[in-house]
Coordinates of C-alpha atoms in Angstrom, one line a residue:
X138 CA -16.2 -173.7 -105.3
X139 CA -16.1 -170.2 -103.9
X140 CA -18.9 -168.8 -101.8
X141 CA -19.5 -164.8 -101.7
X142 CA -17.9 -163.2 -99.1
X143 CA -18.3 -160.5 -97.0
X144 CA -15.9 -158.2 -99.1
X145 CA -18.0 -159.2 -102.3
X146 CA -20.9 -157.7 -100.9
X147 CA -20.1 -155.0 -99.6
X148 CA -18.5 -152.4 -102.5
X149 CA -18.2 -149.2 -101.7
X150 CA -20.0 -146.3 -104.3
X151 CA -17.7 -143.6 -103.4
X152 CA -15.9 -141.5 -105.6
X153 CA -11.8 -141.8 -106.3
X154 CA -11.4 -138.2 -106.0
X155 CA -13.7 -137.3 -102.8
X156 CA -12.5 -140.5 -100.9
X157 CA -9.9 -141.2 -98.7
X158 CA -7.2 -143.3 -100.6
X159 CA -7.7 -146.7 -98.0
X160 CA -12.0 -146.4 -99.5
X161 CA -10.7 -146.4 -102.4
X162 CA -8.0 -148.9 -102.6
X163 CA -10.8 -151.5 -100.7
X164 CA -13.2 -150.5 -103.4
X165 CA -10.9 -151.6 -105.9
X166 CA -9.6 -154.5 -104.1
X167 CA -13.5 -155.5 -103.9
X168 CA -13.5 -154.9 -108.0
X169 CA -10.8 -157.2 -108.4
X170 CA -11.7 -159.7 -106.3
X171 CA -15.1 -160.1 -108.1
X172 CA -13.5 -160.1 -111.2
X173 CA -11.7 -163.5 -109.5
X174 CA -14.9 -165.2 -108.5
X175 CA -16.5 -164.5 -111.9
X176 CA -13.1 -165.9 -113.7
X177 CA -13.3 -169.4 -111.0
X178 CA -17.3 -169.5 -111.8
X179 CA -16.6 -169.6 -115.6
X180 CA -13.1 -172.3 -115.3
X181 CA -15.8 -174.6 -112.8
X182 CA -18.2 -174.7 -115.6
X183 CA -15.6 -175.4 -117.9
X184 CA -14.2 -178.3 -116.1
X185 CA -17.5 -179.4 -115.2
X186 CA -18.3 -179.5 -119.2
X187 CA -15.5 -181.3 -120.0
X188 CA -16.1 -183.8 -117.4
X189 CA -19.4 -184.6 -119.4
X190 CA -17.8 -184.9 -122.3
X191 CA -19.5 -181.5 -123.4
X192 CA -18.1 -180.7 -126.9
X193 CA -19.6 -177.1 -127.0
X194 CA -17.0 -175.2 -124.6
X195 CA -16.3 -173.1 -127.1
X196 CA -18.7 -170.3 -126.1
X197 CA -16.9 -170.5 -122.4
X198 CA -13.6 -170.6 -123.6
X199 CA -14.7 -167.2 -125.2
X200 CA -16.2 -166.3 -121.5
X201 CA -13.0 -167.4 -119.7
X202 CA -11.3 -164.8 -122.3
X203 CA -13.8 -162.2 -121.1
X204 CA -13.4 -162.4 -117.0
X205 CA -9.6 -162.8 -117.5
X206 CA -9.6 -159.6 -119.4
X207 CA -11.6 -157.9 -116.5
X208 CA -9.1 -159.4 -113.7
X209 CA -6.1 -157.5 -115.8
X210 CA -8.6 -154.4 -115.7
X211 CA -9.2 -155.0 -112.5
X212 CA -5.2 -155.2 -111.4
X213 CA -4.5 -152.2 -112.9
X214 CA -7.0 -149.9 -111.0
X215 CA -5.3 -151.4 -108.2
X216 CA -2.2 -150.9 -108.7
X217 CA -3.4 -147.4 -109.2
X218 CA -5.4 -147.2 -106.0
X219 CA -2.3 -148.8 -104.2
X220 CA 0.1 -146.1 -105.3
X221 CA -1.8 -143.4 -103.8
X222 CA -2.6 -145.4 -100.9
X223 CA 1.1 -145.9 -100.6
X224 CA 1.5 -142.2 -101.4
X225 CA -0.9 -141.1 -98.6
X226 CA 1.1 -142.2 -95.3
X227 CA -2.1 -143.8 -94.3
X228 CA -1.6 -147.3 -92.1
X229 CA -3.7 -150.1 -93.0
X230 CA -6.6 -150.3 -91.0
X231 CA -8.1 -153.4 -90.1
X232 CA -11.0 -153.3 -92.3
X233 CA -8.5 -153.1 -95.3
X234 CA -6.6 -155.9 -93.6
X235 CA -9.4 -158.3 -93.4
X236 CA -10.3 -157.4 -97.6
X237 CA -6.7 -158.1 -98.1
X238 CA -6.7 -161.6 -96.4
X239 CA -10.1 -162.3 -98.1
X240 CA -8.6 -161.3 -101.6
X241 CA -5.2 -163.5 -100.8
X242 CA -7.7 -166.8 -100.1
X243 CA -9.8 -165.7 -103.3
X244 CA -6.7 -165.5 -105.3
X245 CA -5.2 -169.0 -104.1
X246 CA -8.7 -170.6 -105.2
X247 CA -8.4 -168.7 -108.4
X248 CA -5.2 -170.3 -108.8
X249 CA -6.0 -173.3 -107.8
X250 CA -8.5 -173.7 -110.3
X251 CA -6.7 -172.5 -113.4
X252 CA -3.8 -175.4 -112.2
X253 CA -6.7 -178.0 -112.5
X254 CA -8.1 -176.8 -115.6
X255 CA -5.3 -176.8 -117.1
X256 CA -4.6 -180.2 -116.2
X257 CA -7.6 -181.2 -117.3
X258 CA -6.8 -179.3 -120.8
X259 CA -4.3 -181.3 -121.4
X260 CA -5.0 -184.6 -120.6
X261 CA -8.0 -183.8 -123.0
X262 CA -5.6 -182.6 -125.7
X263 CA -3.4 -185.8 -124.9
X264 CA -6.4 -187.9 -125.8
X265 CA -7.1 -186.1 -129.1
X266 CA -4.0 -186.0 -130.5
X267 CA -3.7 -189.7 -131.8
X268 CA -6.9 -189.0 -133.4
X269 CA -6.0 -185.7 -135.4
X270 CA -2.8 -186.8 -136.4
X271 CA -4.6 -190.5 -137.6
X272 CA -6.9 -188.2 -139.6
X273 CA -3.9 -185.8 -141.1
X274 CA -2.1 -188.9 -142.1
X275 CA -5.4 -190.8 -143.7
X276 CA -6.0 -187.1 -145.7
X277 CA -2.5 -187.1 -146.7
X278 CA -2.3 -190.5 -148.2
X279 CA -5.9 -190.5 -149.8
X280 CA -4.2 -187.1 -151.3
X281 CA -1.0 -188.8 -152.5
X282 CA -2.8 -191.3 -154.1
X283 CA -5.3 -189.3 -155.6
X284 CA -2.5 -187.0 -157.0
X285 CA -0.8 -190.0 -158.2
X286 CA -4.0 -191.4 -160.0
X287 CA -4.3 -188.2 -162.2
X288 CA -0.5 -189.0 -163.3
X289 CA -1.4 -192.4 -165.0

């Protein structure tokens, strides 16, 4: 599970116009990377819910939808803040290294995560399957034969 880091707690309030373009490329970088740690927060509660048989992961499915909506956001003011970054001339310091590296090891857990819980998806779908298509077929024939009793 991922702890806080350093990076998460320390976001800069500056704003994008009066700040240098590195402040506010790391201030993004530390947007995004919370955005991660609340998407692997709501994927461990899903996979811990579904490892209790927990039928109600509805509502977290619906979360998971949320967080990975603010990661996209997230990205995109970063690709802004890298632009003029890159624009600037500026050389990465090693304050904006260190957030970098932090956000890369975020990013693999992230993805590490969404691997397993898609895995685990699966194999849940895998065991439903038989189930739903037992069903479908019962519905169908109980159908069939009540369609076939009305002909008589």
């Amino acid at each position: 599970m991922i702890q806080p880091s350093s990076a998460h707690n320390r976001i800069l309030r500056v704003s994008p116009d009066s700040a240098d373009p590195e402040s506010v490329l790391r201030q993004a970088l530390e947007r995004q990377e919370h955005a991660f740690r609340d998407a692997v927060a709501v994927m461990s509660k899903l996979k811990d819910d579904m490892n209790s048989s927990d039928v109600h992961a509805t509502g977290l499915i619906d979360r998971l939808q949320q967080t990975l909506a603010q990661v996209i956001s997230a990205q995109s003011g970063v690709q802004e803040a890298q632009q003029r970054f890159q624009l600037s001339g500026q050389q990465v310091s090693t304050e904006l290294r260190t957030v970098l590296k932090e956000q890369e090891q975020t990013l693999r857990q992230m993805l590490t995560c969404i691997q397993e819980t898609q895995v685990q998806l699966e194999a849940a779908r895998n065991v439903l399957i038989p189930g739903i298509e037992r069903e479908s077929r019962r519905r169908s024939m109980h159908a069939a034969y009540q369609q076939s009793m009305r002909t008589l």
